[in-house]
PDB file of C-alpha atoms and ligand atoms in Angstrom:
ATOM      1  CA  MET A1161     221.229-121.975  27.366  1.00  0.00           C
ATOM      2  CA  LEU A1162     220.384-122.196  23.691  1.00  0.00           C
ATOM      3  CA  HIS A1163     222.511-120.420  21.077  1.00  0.00           C
ATOM      4  CA  SER A1164     222.412-120.277  17.273  1.00  0.00           C
ATOM      5  CA  LEU A1165     218.828-121.363  16.695  1.00  0.00           C
ATOM      6  CA  PRO A1166     218.087-122.540  13.164  1.00  0.00           C
ATOM      7  CA  LYS A1167     215.897-120.184  11.144  1.00  0.00           C
ATOM      8  CA  GLU A1168     215.303-122.181   8.004  1.00  0.00           C
ATOM      9  CA  ASP A1169     212.562-124.695   7.396  1.00  0.00           C
ATOM     10  CA  ASN A1170     213.314-126.331   4.069  1.00  0.00           C
ATOM     11  CA  TYR A1171     212.497-129.603   2.274  1.00  0.00           C
ATOM     12  CA  LEU A1172     214.972-131.537   4.429  1.00  0.00           C
ATOM     13  CA  GLN A1173     213.255-130.660   7.699  1.00  0.00           C
ATOM     14  CA  LYS A1174     209.805-131.016   6.141  1.00  0.00           C
ATOM     15  CA  GLY A1175     210.751-134.511   4.987  1.00  0.00           C
ATOM     16  CA  LEU A1176     212.042-135.451   8.451  1.00  0.00           C
ATOM     17  CA  ARG A1177     208.770-134.179   9.894  1.00  0.00           C
ATOM     18  CA  LYS A1178     206.716-136.392   7.578  1.00  0.00           C
ATOM     19  CA  GLN A1179     208.774-139.362   8.757  1.00  0.00           C
ATOM     20  CA  LEU A1180     208.143-138.405  12.383  1.00  0.00           C
ATOM     21  CA  VAL A1181     204.401-138.258  11.703  1.00  0.00           C
ATOM     22  CA  GLN A1182     204.619-141.774  10.246  1.00  0.00           C
ATOM     23  CA  VAL A1183     206.440-142.987  13.386  1.00  0.00           C
ATOM     24  CA  LEU A1184     203.652-141.508  15.532  1.00  0.00           C
ATOM     25  CA  ARG A1185     200.999-143.185  13.364  1.00  0.00           C
ATOM     26  CA  ASP A1186     202.793-146.514  13.770  1.00  0.00           C
ATOM     27  CA  LYS A1187     202.800-145.990  17.554  1.00  0.00           C
ATOM     28  CA  GLY A1188     199.019-145.574  17.507  1.00  0.00           C
ATOM     29  CA  ILE A1189     198.303-141.834  17.212  1.00  0.00           C
ATOM     30  CA  LYS A1190     195.113-141.546  15.152  1.00  0.00           C
ATOM     31  CA  ASP A1191     193.857-137.981  15.590  1.00  0.00           C
ATOM     32  CA  GLU A1192     194.575-136.387  12.197  1.00  0.00           C
ATOM     33  CA  ARG A1193     194.381-132.875  13.640  1.00  0.00           C
ATOM     34  CA  VAL A1194     197.179-133.715  16.089  1.00  0.00           C
ATOM     35  CA  LEU A1195     199.298-135.292  13.338  1.00  0.00           C
ATOM     36  CA  GLY A1196     198.648-132.264  11.109  1.00  0.00           C
ATOM     37  CA  ALA A1197     199.860-129.899  13.836  1.00  0.00           C
ATOM     38  CA  ILE A1198     203.045-131.949  14.400  1.00  0.00           C
ATOM     39  CA  GLU A1199     203.673-131.898  10.666  1.00  0.00           C
ATOM     40  CA  ALA A1200     203.234-128.114  10.586  1.00  0.00           C
ATOM     41  CA  ILE A1201     205.533-127.096  13.445  1.00  0.00           C
ATOM     42  CA  PRO A1202     209.299-126.819  12.899  1.00  0.00           C
ATOM     43  CA  ARG A1203     210.452-128.630  16.065  1.00  0.00           C
ATOM     44  CA  HIS A1204     214.078-127.968  15.094  1.00  0.00           C
ATOM     45  CA  PHE A1205     213.452-124.268  15.858  1.00  0.00           C
ATOM     46  CA  PHE A1206     213.266-125.318  19.531  1.00  0.00           C
ATOM     47  CA  LEU A1207     216.698-126.941  19.720  1.00  0.00           C
ATOM     48  CA  ASP A1208     220.242-125.769  19.222  1.00  0.00           C
ATOM     49  CA  LYS A1209     221.363-125.854  15.586  1.00  0.00           C
ATOM     50  CA  ALA A1210     223.762-128.702  16.355  1.00  0.00           C
ATOM     51  CA  PHE A1211     220.777-130.952  17.120  1.00  0.00           C
ATOM     52  CA  GLU A1212     218.668-130.229  14.039  1.00  0.00           C
ATOM     53  CA  ARG A1213     218.348-133.860  13.042  1.00  0.00           C
ATOM     54  CA  GLN A1214     217.619-135.104  16.542  1.00  0.00           C
ATOM     55  CA  ALA A1215     214.690-132.670  16.592  1.00  0.00           C
ATOM     56  CA  TYR A1216     212.746-135.169  14.490  1.00  0.00           C
ATOM     57  CA  GLU A1217     213.629-138.274  16.443  1.00  0.00           C
ATOM     58  CA  ASP A1218     210.859-139.375  18.748  1.00  0.00           C
ATOM     59  CA  ARG A1219     212.624-138.449  21.984  1.00  0.00           C
ATOM     60  CA  ALA A1220     212.656-135.806  24.693  1.00  0.00           C
ATOM     61  CA  PHE A1221     215.516-133.297  24.640  1.00  0.00           C
ATOM     62  CA  PRO A1222     217.184-130.990  27.177  1.00  0.00           C
ATOM     63  CA  ILE A1223     216.375-127.287  26.852  1.00  0.00           C
ATOM     64  CA  ALA A1224     217.168-124.309  29.126  1.00  0.00           C
ATOM     65  CA  ALA A1225     216.915-124.268  32.961  1.00  0.00           C
ATOM     66  CA  GLY A1226     217.424-128.038  33.320  1.00  0.00           C
ATOM     67  CA  GLN A1227     214.070-128.739  31.682  1.00  0.00           C
ATOM     68  CA  THR A1228     213.064-130.806  28.679  1.00  0.00           C
ATOM     69  CA  ILE A1229     211.051-130.479  25.491  1.00  0.00           C
ATOM     70  CA  SER A1230     208.660-133.436  25.710  1.00  0.00           C
ATOM     71  CA  GLN A1231     208.923-136.453  23.413  1.00  0.00           C
ATOM     72  CA  PRO A1232     206.749-135.951  20.281  1.00  0.00           C
ATOM     73  CA  TYR A1233     204.832-139.158  21.069  1.00  0.00           C
ATOM     74  CA  THR A1234     203.987-137.865  24.549  1.00  0.00           C
ATOM     75  CA  VAL A1235     202.875-134.494  23.137  1.00  0.00           C
ATOM     76  CA  ALA A1236     200.720-136.237  20.522  1.00  0.00           C
ATOM     77  CA  TYR A1237     199.291-138.758  23.001  1.00  0.00           C
ATOM     78  CA  GLN A1238     198.359-136.164  25.632  1.00  0.00           C
ATOM     79  CA  THR A1239     196.849-133.899  22.975  1.00  0.00           C
ATOM     80  CA  GLN A1240     194.822-136.755  21.513  1.00  0.00           C
ATOM     81  CA  LEU A1241     193.433-137.564  24.992  1.00  0.00           C
ATOM     82  CA  LEU A1242     192.121-133.986  25.275  1.00  0.00           C
ATOM     83  CA  ASP A1243     189.705-134.586  22.365  1.00  0.00           C
ATOM     84  CA  LEU A1244     189.971-130.921  21.356  1.00  0.00           C
ATOM     85  CA  GLN A1245     187.039-129.130  19.783  1.00  0.00           C
ATOM     86  CA  LYS A1246     187.369-125.886  17.857  1.00  0.00           C
ATOM     87  CA  PHE A1247     187.171-122.841  20.184  1.00  0.00           C
ATOM     88  CA  ASP A1248     187.965-124.906  23.308  1.00  0.00           C
ATOM     89  CA  LYS A1249     189.562-122.810  26.049  1.00  0.00           C
ATOM     90  CA  VAL A1250     192.567-124.776  27.269  1.00  0.00           C
ATOM     91  CA  LEU A1251     194.930-124.364  30.241  1.00  0.00           C
ATOM     92  CA  GLU A1252     198.426-125.869  30.008  1.00  0.00           C
ATOM     93  CA  ILE A1253     200.688-126.270  33.046  1.00  0.00           C
ATOM     94  CA  GLY A1254     204.397-126.207  32.151  1.00  0.00           C
ATOM     95  CA  THR A1255     205.007-124.036  29.065  1.00  0.00           C
ATOM     96  CA  GLY A1256     208.653-125.192  28.879  1.00  0.00           C
ATOM     97  CA  SER A1257     209.831-124.673  25.299  1.00  0.00           C
ATOM     98  CA  ALA A1258     206.264-123.845  24.169  1.00  0.00           C
ATOM     99  CA  TYR A1259     206.354-126.698  21.630  1.00  0.00           C
ATOM    100  CA  GLN A1260     203.262-128.340  23.113  1.00  0.00           C
ATOM    101  CA  ALA A1261     201.614-124.910  23.361  1.00  0.00           C
ATOM    102  CA  MET A1262     202.135-124.305  19.644  1.00  0.00           C
ATOM    103  CA  VAL A1263     200.813-127.773  18.758  1.00  0.00           C
ATOM    104  CA  LEU A1264     197.635-126.872  20.666  1.00  0.00           C
ATOM    105  CA  ALA A1265     197.371-123.390  19.129  1.00  0.00           C
ATOM    106  CA  GLU A1266     197.932-124.814  15.641  1.00  0.00           C
ATOM    107  CA  MET A1267     194.743-126.835  16.233  1.00  0.00           C
ATOM    108  CA  GLY A1268     192.699-123.652  16.531  1.00  0.00           C
ATOM    109  CA  ILE A1269     191.996-123.503  20.262  1.00  0.00           C
ATOM    110  CA  SER A1270     192.575-120.661  22.680  1.00  0.00           C
ATOM    111  CA  LEU A1271     195.437-121.427  25.067  1.00  0.00           C
ATOM    112  CA  PHE A1272     196.480-120.184  28.487  1.00  0.00           C
ATOM    113  CA  THR A1273     199.828-121.563  29.607  1.00  0.00           C
ATOM    114  CA  ILE A1274     201.780-121.227  32.884  1.00  0.00           C
ATOM    115  CA  GLU A1275     205.531-121.635  33.502  1.00  0.00           C
ATOM    116  CA  ARG A1276     207.164-121.433  36.956  1.00  0.00           C
ATOM    117  CA  GLN A1277     210.744-120.849  35.724  1.00  0.00           C
ATOM    118  CA  LYS A1278     211.364-117.205  34.927  1.00  0.00           C
ATOM    119  CA  GLU A1279     214.296-118.097  32.672  1.00  0.00           C
ATOM    120  CA  LEU A1280     212.136-120.255  30.413  1.00  0.00           C
ATOM    121  CA  TYR A1281     209.246-117.812  30.507  1.00  0.00           C
ATOM    122  CA  ASP A1282     211.553-115.003  29.284  1.00  0.00           C
ATOM    123  CA  TYR A1283     213.272-117.217  26.745  1.00  0.00           C
ATOM    124  CA  VAL A1284     210.018-118.233  25.055  1.00  0.00           C
ATOM    125  CA  GLY A1285     208.982-114.562  24.917  1.00  0.00           C
ATOM    126  CA  LYS A1286     211.867-113.957  22.487  1.00  0.00           C
ATOM    127  CA  MET A1287     210.916-116.736  20.049  1.00  0.00           C
ATOM    128  CA  VAL A1288     210.002-115.397  16.623  1.00  0.00           C
ATOM    129  CA  LEU A1289     207.746-118.403  15.954  1.00  0.00           C
ATOM    130  CA  LEU A1290     205.541-117.390  18.902  1.00  0.00           C
ATOM    131  CA  LYS A1291     204.296-114.368  16.900  1.00  0.00           C
ATOM    132  CA  LYS A1292     202.491-116.782  14.605  1.00  0.00           C
ATOM    133  CA  TYR A1293     200.254-117.864  17.515  1.00  0.00           C
ATOM    134  CA  PRO A1294     198.394-114.917  19.060  1.00  0.00           C
ATOM    135  CA  ALA A1295     195.977-117.459  20.614  1.00  0.00           C
ATOM    136  CA  ILE A1296     198.698-118.323  23.184  1.00  0.00           C
ATOM    137  CA  LYS A1297     198.493-116.326  26.425  1.00  0.00           C
ATOM    138  CA  ARG A1298     201.544-116.936  28.643  1.00  0.00           C
ATOM    139  CA  PHE A1299     201.838-116.535  32.402  1.00  0.00           C
ATOM    140  CA  TYR A1300     204.779-116.711  34.794  1.00  0.00           C
ATOM    141  CA  GLY A1301     203.248-118.418  37.820  1.00  0.00           C
ATOM    142  CA  ASP A1302     202.598-121.566  39.816  1.00  0.00           C
ATOM    143  CA  GLY A1303     200.524-124.165  38.028  1.00  0.00           C
ATOM    144  CA  PHE A1304     199.155-125.510  41.315  1.00  0.00           C
ATOM    145  CA  GLU A1305     197.147-122.286  41.498  1.00  0.00           C
ATOM    146  CA  GLY A1306     195.826-122.418  37.925  1.00  0.00           C
ATOM    147  CA  LEU A1307     194.368-119.155  36.602  1.00  0.00           C
ATOM    148  CA  PRO A1308     191.250-118.419  38.670  1.00  0.00           C
ATOM    149  CA  SER A1309     190.490-115.163  36.838  1.00  0.00           C
ATOM    150  CA  TYR A1310     190.282-116.959  33.454  1.00  0.00           C
ATOM    151  CA  ALA A1311     188.524-120.129  34.689  1.00  0.00           C
ATOM    152  CA  PRO A1312     186.663-122.295  33.921  1.00  0.00           C
ATOM    153  CA  PHE A1313     188.491-124.194  31.177  1.00  0.00           C
ATOM    154  CA  ASP A1314     187.124-126.779  28.730  1.00  0.00           C
ATOM    155  CA  LYS A1315     190.367-128.724  28.924  1.00  0.00           C
ATOM    156  CA  ILE A1316     193.416-128.742  31.225  1.00  0.00           C
ATOM    157  CA  LEU A1317     196.751-130.293  30.240  1.00  0.00           C
ATOM    158  CA  VAL A1318     199.557-130.823  32.752  1.00  0.00           C
ATOM    159  CA  THR A1319     202.972-131.437  31.160  1.00  0.00           C
ATOM    160  CA  CYS A1320     204.986-132.073  34.355  1.00  0.00           C
ATOM    161  CA  GLY A1321     204.725-134.988  36.793  1.00  0.00           C
ATOM    162  CA  ALA A1322     202.252-134.002  39.517  1.00  0.00           C
ATOM    163  CA  PRO A1323     202.524-135.490  43.045  1.00  0.00           C
ATOM    164  CA  PHE A1324     198.694-135.436  43.258  1.00  0.00           C
ATOM    165  CA  ILE A1325     195.761-133.955  41.351  1.00  0.00           C
ATOM    166  CA  PRO A1326     195.860-130.248  42.282  1.00  0.00           C
ATOM    167  CA  PRO A1327     192.435-129.440  43.757  1.00  0.00           C
ATOM    168  CA  LYS A1328     192.447-125.889  42.386  1.00  0.00           C
ATOM    169  CA  LEU A1329     192.927-127.190  38.841  1.00  0.00           C
ATOM    170  CA  LEU A1330     190.066-129.643  39.252  1.00  0.00           C
ATOM    171  CA  ALA A1331     187.875-126.779  40.462  1.00  0.00           C
ATOM    172  CA  GLN A1332     188.793-124.731  37.351  1.00  0.00           C
ATOM    173  CA  LEU A1333     187.652-127.498  34.965  1.00  0.00           C
ATOM    174  CA  LYS A1334     184.250-126.925  33.340  1.00  0.00           C
ATOM    175  CA  PRO A1335     181.471-129.476  33.806  1.00  0.00           C
ATOM    176  CA  GLY A1336     181.828-131.654  30.712  1.00  0.00           C
ATOM    177  CA  GLY A1337     185.570-130.902  30.630  1.00  0.00           C
ATOM    178  CA  ILE A1338     188.663-133.126  30.433  1.00  0.00           C
ATOM    179  CA  MET A1339     191.960-132.883  32.330  1.00  0.00           C
ATOM    180  CA  VAL A1340     195.012-134.891  31.236  1.00  0.00           C
ATOM    181  CA  ILE A1341     197.652-135.148  33.950  1.00  0.00           C
ATOM    182  CA  PRO A1342     200.611-137.456  34.697  1.00  0.00           C
ATOM    183  CA  VAL A1343     200.497-138.299  38.426  1.00  0.00           C
ATOM    184  CA  GLY A1344     203.232-139.928  40.507  1.00  0.00           C
ATOM    185  CA  GLU A1345     206.610-139.261  42.148  1.00  0.00           C
ATOM    186  CA  ASP A1346     210.247-140.017  41.163  1.00  0.00           C
ATOM    187  CA  GLY A1347     210.047-139.563  37.411  1.00  0.00           C
ATOM    188  CA  GLN A1348     207.487-142.371  37.125  1.00  0.00           C
ATOM    189  CA  GLN A1349     203.918-141.292  36.450  1.00  0.00           C
ATOM    190  CA  LYS A1350     200.586-142.749  35.420  1.00  0.00           C
ATOM    191  CA  MET A1351     198.807-140.728  32.773  1.00  0.00           C
ATOM    192  CA  LEU A1352     195.325-139.938  34.031  1.00  0.00           C
ATOM    193  CA  ARG A1353     192.384-138.705  31.980  1.00  0.00           C
ATOM    194  CA  ILE A1354     189.913-137.041  34.291  1.00  0.00           C
ATOM    195  CA  THR A1355     186.414-136.266  33.086  1.00  0.00           C
ATOM    196  CA  LYS A1356     183.998-134.007  34.924  1.00  0.00           C
ATOM    197  CA  ASP A1357     180.386-134.679  33.965  1.00  0.00           C
ATOM    198  CA  LYS A1358     177.590-132.111  33.788  1.00  0.00           C
ATOM    199  CA  GLU A1359     176.699-132.763  37.447  1.00  0.00           C
ATOM    200  CA  GLY A1360     180.320-132.271  38.505  1.00  0.00           C
ATOM    201  CA  ASN A1361     181.055-135.983  39.124  1.00  0.00           C
ATOM    202  CA  ILE A1362     184.659-137.011  38.475  1.00  0.00           C
ATOM    203  CA  GLU A1363     185.734-140.064  36.508  1.00  0.00           C
ATOM    204  CA  GLU A1364     189.399-141.164  36.363  1.00  0.00           C
ATOM    205  CA  GLU A1365     190.963-143.390  33.698  1.00  0.00           C
ATOM    206  CA  GLU A1366     194.561-144.670  33.732  1.00  0.00           C
ATOM    207  CA  MET A1367     196.227-144.297  30.347  1.00  0.00           C
ATOM    208  CA  GLY A1368     199.712-145.801  30.783  1.00  0.00           C
ATOM    209  CA  ASP A1369     203.162-145.126  32.297  1.00  0.00           C
ATOM    210  CA  PHE A1370     205.216-142.041  31.472  1.00  0.00           C
ATOM    211  CA  ARG A1371     208.216-140.079  32.757  1.00  0.00           C
ATOM    212  CA  PHE A1372     208.068-136.326  33.271  1.00  0.00           C
ATOM    213  CA  VAL A1373     210.137-133.694  35.058  1.00  0.00           C
ATOM    214  CA  PRO A1374     208.450-132.940  38.399  1.00  0.00           C
ATOM    215  CA  MET A1375     205.700-130.419  38.998  1.00  0.00           C
ATOM    216  CA  LEU A1376     207.186-128.177  41.709  1.00  0.00           C
ATOM    217  CA  GLN A1377     205.514-125.765  44.117  1.00  0.00           C
ATOM    218  CA  GLY A1378     205.955-122.009  43.737  1.00  0.00           C
ATOM    219  CA  ARG A1379     207.658-119.818  41.155  1.00  0.00           C
ATOM    220  CA  ASN A1380     211.411-119.876  40.442  1.00  0.00           C
ATOM    221  CA  PRO A1381     212.849-116.424  39.623  1.00  0.00           C
ATOM    222  CA  ARG A1382     216.515-117.566  39.344  1.00  0.00           C
ATOM    223  CA  PRO A1383     218.266-117.642  35.981  1.00  0.00           C
TER     224      PRO A1383
HETATM  225  N1  SAH B  95     205.067-128.477  27.549  1.00  0.00           N
HETATM  226  C1  SAH B  95     206.513-128.393  27.584  1.00  0.00           C
HETATM  227  C2  SAH B  95     207.101-129.459  28.496  1.00  0.00           C
HETATM  228  C3  SAH B  95     208.223-128.900  29.338  1.00  0.00           C
HETATM  229  S1  SAH B  95     208.736-129.882  30.695  1.00  0.00           S
HETATM  230  C4  SAH B  95     207.109-128.466  26.196  1.00  0.00           C
HETATM  231  O1  SAH B  95     206.392-128.762  25.231  1.00  0.00           O
HETATM  232  O2  SAH B  95     208.293-128.189  26.034  1.00  0.00           O
HETATM  233  C5  SAH B  95     207.653-129.348  32.014  1.00  0.00           C
HETATM  234  C6  SAH B  95     207.675-127.894  32.410  1.00  0.00           C
HETATM  235  O3  SAH B  95     206.839-127.734  33.563  1.00  0.00           O
HETATM  236  C7  SAH B  95     209.036-127.329  32.838  1.00  0.00           C
HETATM  237  O4  SAH B  95     209.334-126.215  32.044  1.00  0.00           O
HETATM  238  C8  SAH B  95     208.852-126.935  34.300  1.00  0.00           C
HETATM  239  O5  SAH B  95     209.577-125.780  34.685  1.00  0.00           O
HETATM  240  C9  SAH B  95     207.351-126.686  34.360  1.00  0.00           C
HETATM  241  N2  SAH B  95     206.745-126.748  35.693  1.00  0.00           N
HETATM  242  C10 SAH B  95     207.028-127.587  36.735  1.00  0.00           C
HETATM  243  N3  SAH B  95     206.251-127.317  37.806  1.00  0.00           N
HETATM  244  C11 SAH B  95     205.439-126.279  37.444  1.00  0.00           C
HETATM  245  C12 SAH B  95     204.423-125.528  38.124  1.00  0.00           C
HETATM  246  N4  SAH B  95     204.087-125.760  39.396  1.00  0.00           N
HETATM  247  N5  SAH B  95     203.818-124.525  37.436  1.00  0.00           N
HETATM  248  C13 SAH B  95     204.160-124.246  36.151  1.00  0.00           C
HETATM  249  N6  SAH B  95     205.109-124.910  35.464  1.00  0.00           N
HETATM  250  C14 SAH B  95     205.750-125.911  36.099  1.00  0.00           C
END
């Protein structure tokens, strides 16, 4: 579990964040809105104080409940693939630390996000930084089900490795919408960008190899 979270965001962390943005640019991230959001969000608030510096290295990091906060490059790359437009209604599967959720909310969209681990869901509810983003609506539930009562969504982002494309999520994507989802077993996934055209036809593009924690069935109430 996380203890002593840092509260300060001073010139040191802001400087480290600028360097991280430069690293992401060098790795090919071009969407200025994504880079702006990464520059705005104090990622060190998501890690234990002892790891403040590591917060701005381009790597994933362990958080509570055996889960991870995604690598900044992966967050930026997935977000860029979504091609977000202002006022898009977005569904995220796998709230985790809520870092990705805040990057999305910082870009001015309306976000619905689902987490299956009760411990993480409760933990994020206590984060002070979350109050800055009223556009984030959180749900404790199973991402395979999506959120039928709030569907359809302009964009859907899956941040855990899915064994297959969940049919209910595909059904909750608007015509003209985009879903970004890593698909594959054993911590080895292909990033897919799925586009649904106005007639409901599906197009799939492969966008490279990634590693995610697995997308698991059902909710997990255990601490
Ligand atoms: N977006 C997160 C990434 C966290 S890792 C971040 O920025 O920190 C992926 C998360 O997906 C984990 O928290 C895991 O518990 C969650 N997850 C796995 N299967 C899920 C499912 N079926 N429904 C909802 N969340 C799920």
